[in-house]
Coordinates of C-alpha atoms and ligand atoms in Angstrom, one line a residue:
M16 CA 0.0 0.0 0.0
L17 CA 2.2 2.8 -1.3
L18 CA -0.5 5.5 -1.5
Q19 CA -2.6 4.8 1.6
G20 CA -4.8 7.8 2.5
K21 CA -3.6 9.9 -0.4
V22 CA -5.8 11.8 -2.8
A23 CA -4.7 11.5 -6.5
I24 CA -6.2 13.2 -9.5
I25 CA -5.6 11.5 -12.8
T26 CA -6.6 13.3 -16.0
G27 CA -7.7 11.4 -19.1
A28 CA -8.4 8.2 -17.0
A29 CA -11.8 7.3 -18.4
S30 CA -10.6 5.5 -21.5
E31 CA -11.0 1.8 -20.7
R32 CA -7.7 0.5 -22.1
G33 CA -5.7 3.7 -21.5
I34 CA -2.6 4.5 -19.4
G35 CA -4.7 6.7 -17.1
R36 CA -7.2 4.0 -16.3
A37 CA -4.4 1.5 -15.6
T38 CA -2.9 4.1 -13.3
A39 CA -6.2 4.7 -11.6
N40 CA -6.6 1.0 -10.9
T41 CA -3.1 0.7 -9.6
F42 CA -3.4 3.7 -7.3
A43 CA -6.8 2.5 -5.9
R44 CA -5.2 -0.9 -5.1
H45 CA -2.5 1.0 -3.3
G46 CA -5.0 2.7 -1.0
A47 CA -5.4 6.1 -2.8
R48 CA -8.7 7.9 -3.2
V49 CA -8.7 8.4 -6.9
V50 CA -10.3 11.3 -8.9
I51 CA -10.8 10.5 -12.5
L52 CA -11.0 13.6 -14.6
D53 CA -12.1 13.3 -18.2
L54 CA -14.1 15.0 -20.9
D55 CA -17.3 13.0 -20.5
E56 CA -19.1 13.1 -17.1
S57 CA -20.8 9.7 -17.2
A58 CA -17.6 7.9 -18.5
A59 CA -15.6 9.5 -15.7
R60 CA -18.2 8.5 -13.1
D61 CA -18.4 5.0 -14.4
A62 CA -14.6 4.6 -14.4
A63 CA -14.5 5.9 -10.8
A64 CA -17.3 3.5 -9.8
A65 CA -15.4 0.6 -11.3
L66 CA -12.6 1.3 -8.9
G67 CA -14.8 0.6 -5.9
E68 CA -16.1 2.8 -3.1
G69 CA -14.8 6.2 -2.3
H70 CA -13.5 7.4 -5.6
L71 CA -14.7 10.3 -7.7
G72 CA -15.3 10.8 -11.4
L73 CA -15.5 14.4 -12.8
A74 CA -15.9 16.0 -16.1
A75 CA -13.4 18.7 -17.2
N76 CA -11.6 19.7 -20.3
V77 CA -8.0 20.2 -19.0
A78 CA -7.5 22.9 -21.5
D79 CA -10.3 25.0 -20.1
E80 CA -9.3 27.0 -17.0
A81 CA -12.7 27.5 -15.6
Q82 CA -13.6 23.8 -15.9
V83 CA -10.2 22.8 -14.3
K84 CA -10.7 25.2 -11.4
A85 CA -14.3 24.0 -10.8
A86 CA -13.2 20.3 -10.8
V87 CA -10.3 20.9 -8.4
A88 CA -12.7 22.9 -6.1
K89 CA -15.0 19.8 -6.1
V90 CA -12.1 17.6 -5.1
I91 CA -11.2 19.9 -2.2
E92 CA -14.9 20.0 -1.2
Q93 CA -15.0 16.2 -1.1
Y94 CA -11.6 15.2 0.2
G95 CA -10.0 18.4 1.6
R96 CA -6.6 17.7 0.1
I97 CA -4.7 16.7 -3.1
D98 CA -1.5 14.7 -2.8
V99 CA -0.9 13.6 -6.3
L100 CA -1.6 14.9 -9.8
I101 CA -1.1 12.8 -12.9
N102 CA -1.2 15.0 -16.0
N103 CA -2.1 12.2 -18.4
A104 CA -4.7 13.5 -20.8
G105 CA -3.4 13.8 -24.3
I106 CA -4.4 13.4 -27.9
T107 CA -2.3 12.7 -31.1
Q108 CA -2.7 13.3 -34.8
P109 CA -0.5 11.3 -37.2
I110 CA 0.1 14.1 -39.7
K111 CA 3.2 15.7 -41.2
T112 CA 4.6 19.2 -40.7
L113 CA 3.2 20.7 -43.9
D114 CA -0.3 19.4 -43.2
I115 CA -0.6 20.9 -39.7
R116 CA -3.3 23.5 -39.7
P117 CA -3.6 26.1 -36.9
G118 CA -6.6 24.2 -35.5
D119 CA -4.6 20.9 -35.3
Y120 CA -1.8 22.7 -33.5
D121 CA -4.2 24.2 -31.0
K122 CA -6.0 20.9 -30.3
V123 CA -2.8 18.9 -29.7
L124 CA -0.9 21.5 -27.8
D125 CA -3.9 22.6 -25.7
V126 CA -4.6 19.1 -24.3
S127 CA -1.0 18.1 -23.4
L128 CA 0.7 21.4 -22.7
R129 CA -1.9 24.0 -21.7
G130 CA -3.7 21.2 -19.8
T131 CA -0.6 20.3 -17.9
L132 CA 0.0 23.9 -17.0
L133 CA -3.6 24.6 -16.0
M134 CA -4.0 21.5 -13.9
S135 CA -0.7 22.1 -12.2
Q136 CA -1.6 25.8 -11.5
A137 CA -4.9 24.6 -9.9
V138 CA -3.3 22.1 -7.5
I139 CA 0.0 23.6 -6.6
P140 CA -1.4 26.2 -4.2
I141 CA -3.1 23.4 -2.3
M142 CA 0.0 21.2 -2.3
R143 CA 1.9 24.3 -1.1
T144 CA -0.3 24.6 2.0
Q145 CA 0.2 20.9 2.6
A146 CA 4.0 21.3 2.1
A147 CA 3.9 18.1 0.1
G148 CA 2.8 16.9 -3.3
S149 CA 3.8 14.8 -6.3
I150 CA 3.0 15.8 -9.9
V151 CA 3.7 13.4 -12.8
C152 CA 3.5 14.6 -16.4
M153 CA 2.9 12.2 -19.3
S154 CA 5.3 13.1 -22.1
S155 CA 6.4 10.6 -24.8
V156 CA 9.4 9.1 -26.4
S157 CA 8.2 11.1 -29.4
A158 CA 9.6 14.2 -27.6
Q159 CA 13.0 12.7 -27.4
R160 CA 13.4 11.0 -30.8
G161 CA 11.5 13.5 -32.9
G162 CA 8.3 11.6 -33.3
G163 CA 8.1 9.3 -36.3
I164 CA 5.6 6.7 -35.2
F165 CA 2.2 8.0 -34.4
G166 CA 2.4 11.6 -33.4
G167 CA 2.9 14.4 -35.8
P168 CA 5.6 17.0 -35.2
H169 CA 3.1 19.2 -33.2
Y170 CA 2.6 16.2 -30.9
S171 CA 6.4 15.8 -30.4
A172 CA 6.6 19.6 -29.7
A173 CA 3.7 19.4 -27.2
K174 CA 5.4 16.5 -25.4
A175 CA 8.8 18.2 -25.4
G176 CA 7.1 21.2 -24.0
V177 CA 5.7 19.1 -21.2
L178 CA 9.2 17.9 -20.3
G179 CA 10.4 21.5 -20.1
L180 CA 7.4 22.7 -18.1
G181 CA 7.8 19.7 -15.7
K182 CA 11.5 20.5 -15.1
A183 CA 10.9 24.2 -14.6
M184 CA 8.1 23.5 -12.1
A185 CA 10.4 21.0 -10.3
R186 CA 12.9 23.8 -9.9
E187 CA 10.4 26.3 -8.8
F188 CA 8.5 24.2 -6.2
G189 CA 11.2 22.0 -4.7
A190 CA 11.3 24.3 -1.7
D191 CA 7.6 23.6 -1.1
N192 CA 8.4 19.8 -1.1
I193 CA 6.4 19.5 -4.3
R194 CA 8.1 17.0 -6.7
V195 CA 7.5 17.2 -10.4
N196 CA 8.6 14.4 -12.7
S197 CA 7.8 13.2 -16.2
I198 CA 7.3 9.8 -17.9
T199 CA 8.3 9.2 -21.5
P200 CA 6.4 6.1 -22.6
G201 CA 7.5 4.3 -25.7
L202 CA 4.9 2.5 -27.8
I203 CA 2.1 1.4 -25.4
H204 CA -0.8 -0.7 -26.5
T205 CA -3.9 1.5 -25.9
D206 CA -6.7 3.0 -28.0
I207 CA -4.3 5.8 -29.1
T208 CA -2.1 3.2 -30.8
G209 CA -4.4 0.3 -31.2
G210 CA -6.3 1.0 -34.4
L211 CA -3.4 2.8 -36.1
M212 CA -1.0 0.0 -36.8
Q213 CA -0.9 -2.6 -39.5
D214 CA 0.5 -6.0 -38.6
E215 CA 3.6 -5.6 -40.8
R216 CA 4.5 -2.3 -39.3
R217 CA 3.8 -3.5 -35.9
H218 CA 6.2 -6.4 -36.4
A219 CA 9.0 -4.2 -37.6
I220 CA 8.5 -1.9 -34.6
I221 CA 8.6 -4.7 -32.2
E222 CA 11.8 -6.0 -33.7
S223 CA 13.4 -2.7 -33.0
I224 CA 12.5 -2.8 -29.3
P225 CA 15.1 -4.6 -27.1
L226 CA 12.5 -6.0 -24.7
G227 CA 10.7 -7.4 -27.8
R228 CA 7.2 -6.2 -27.2
L229 CA 5.0 -3.2 -27.1
G230 CA 4.5 -1.7 -23.7
A231 CA 1.3 -2.4 -21.6
A232 CA -0.6 0.4 -19.9
Q233 CA 0.4 -1.3 -16.6
D234 CA 4.1 -0.8 -17.4
V235 CA 3.5 2.9 -17.4
A236 CA 1.1 2.8 -14.4
N237 CA 3.9 1.1 -12.3
A238 CA 6.2 3.9 -13.1
A239 CA 3.6 6.5 -12.2
L240 CA 3.1 4.7 -8.9
F241 CA 6.8 4.9 -8.2
L242 CA 6.9 8.6 -8.9
A243 CA 3.6 9.4 -7.0
S244 CA 4.7 7.5 -3.9
D245 CA 7.4 8.2 -1.3
L246 CA 9.6 5.6 -2.9
S247 CA 10.8 8.4 -5.1
S248 CA 11.1 11.0 -2.3
Y249 CA 14.4 12.4 -3.6
L250 CA 13.5 12.5 -7.2
T251 CA 12.4 15.7 -8.9
G252 CA 12.8 17.1 -12.4
I253 CA 13.5 13.6 -13.8
T254 CA 12.4 12.0 -17.1
L255 CA 11.6 8.3 -16.6
D256 CA 11.8 6.3 -19.8
V257 CA 9.2 3.5 -20.0
N258 CA 10.0 2.3 -23.5
G259 CA 11.4 -1.3 -23.5
G260 CA 14.8 0.1 -24.6
M261 CA 13.3 1.6 -27.8
L262 CA 15.4 4.7 -27.1
I263 CA 18.5 4.2 -25.0
H264 CA 20.5 7.5 -24.5
Ligands
LIG6 N1 -0.2 4.9 -26.0 C1 1.0 5.3 -26.3 O1 1.8 4.6 -27.0 C2 1.6 6.5 -25.7 C3 3.0 6.8 -25.8 C4 3.5 7.9 -25.3 C5 2.7 8.8 -24.6 N2 1.4 8.6 -24.5 C6 0.6 9.6 -23.7 O2 0.0 8.9 -22.6 C7 -1.2 9.6 -22.3 C8 -2.4 8.6 -22.3 O3 -2.5 8.0 -23.6 P1 -3.4 6.7 -23.9 O4 -2.6 6.0 -24.9 O5 -3.8 6.1 -22.6 O6 -4.6 7.4 -24.6 P2 -6.2 7.2 -24.5 O7 -6.7 7.8 -25.8 O8 -6.5 5.8 -24.2 O9 -6.6 8.1 -23.3 C9 -6.5 9.5 -23.4 C10 -7.6 10.0 -22.5 O10 -7.5 11.5 -22.4 C11 -8.9 12.0 -22.4 N3 -8.8 13.4 -22.9 C12 -8.5 13.8 -24.2 N4 -8.6 15.1 -24.3 C13 -8.9 15.6 -23.0 C14 -9.1 16.9 -22.4 N5 -9.1 18.0 -23.2 N6 -9.4 16.9 -21.1 C15 -9.6 15.8 -20.4 N7 -9.4 14.6 -20.8 C16 -9.0 14.5 -22.1 C17 -9.6 11.1 -23.4 O11 -11.0 11.2 -23.2 C18 -9.1 9.7 -23.0 O12 -9.8 9.2 -21.9 C19 -1.4 10.7 -23.4 O13 -0.9 11.9 -22.9 C20 -0.5 10.2 -24.5 O14 -0.1 11.2 -25.3 C21 0.8 7.4 -25.0

């Protein structure tokens, strides 16, 4: 029980086969009260109910400041504290540089980058008064290797931005005992990747991964558990690769 009594918000955790949902399950098993925050209210509620008693599902678009503030206020009303924030919500678009329209850019950067900023801004004052907190930001190997698999260049840019933002917040809020770390998943088998890959391409990708398989959402959830819990009490500003060796650097 690594998160006994802790309150953890996980964004983008309604998607059934997603990284956020696997993280929510793992955190609940480790004693956390989990808040699932996603776009659709009933999906978020159902996902929270599936975790068992005492969890909360809320609707919010992480890119909308008013919705983010309202959701965080509800968490405080219900639980009175926030110990962990997992900035997991993200979307991708497999398009090339010359095809990126302003609306595509806005959509992709808004969810990953603006969403990470707005959610962090909403919880940090609370974590500050507690003099404790752990924030985990979901980046991607795409930020480190320049994309090339699913995400377009604007996705790589958003996820690289997340790494920079995470490191800067780690530096700024270390004195408040708020740790901020990022995870860079490789290719993880979820709905984001599921439908997009032909068997042949999938085989070639798997051959290039030293551990010889795609990642599972649980692989990333385990890393999030480590960063959320006191096991990582002296880690802040780090980037934790969960990629099966796809990128070794
Ligand atoms: N699957 C991979 O291979 C992979 C690799 C690297 C990084 N990632 C990152 O991991 C995170 C989770 O990805 P996943 O594969 O589980 O995807 P997923 O599509 O299964 O889940 C994403 C969730 O985010 C939610 N969401 C989207 N926009 C939102 C918004 N504006 N506000 C709130 N919620 C929103 C969706 O409703 C969905 O539940 C994403 O940030 C993704 O970029 C995934």
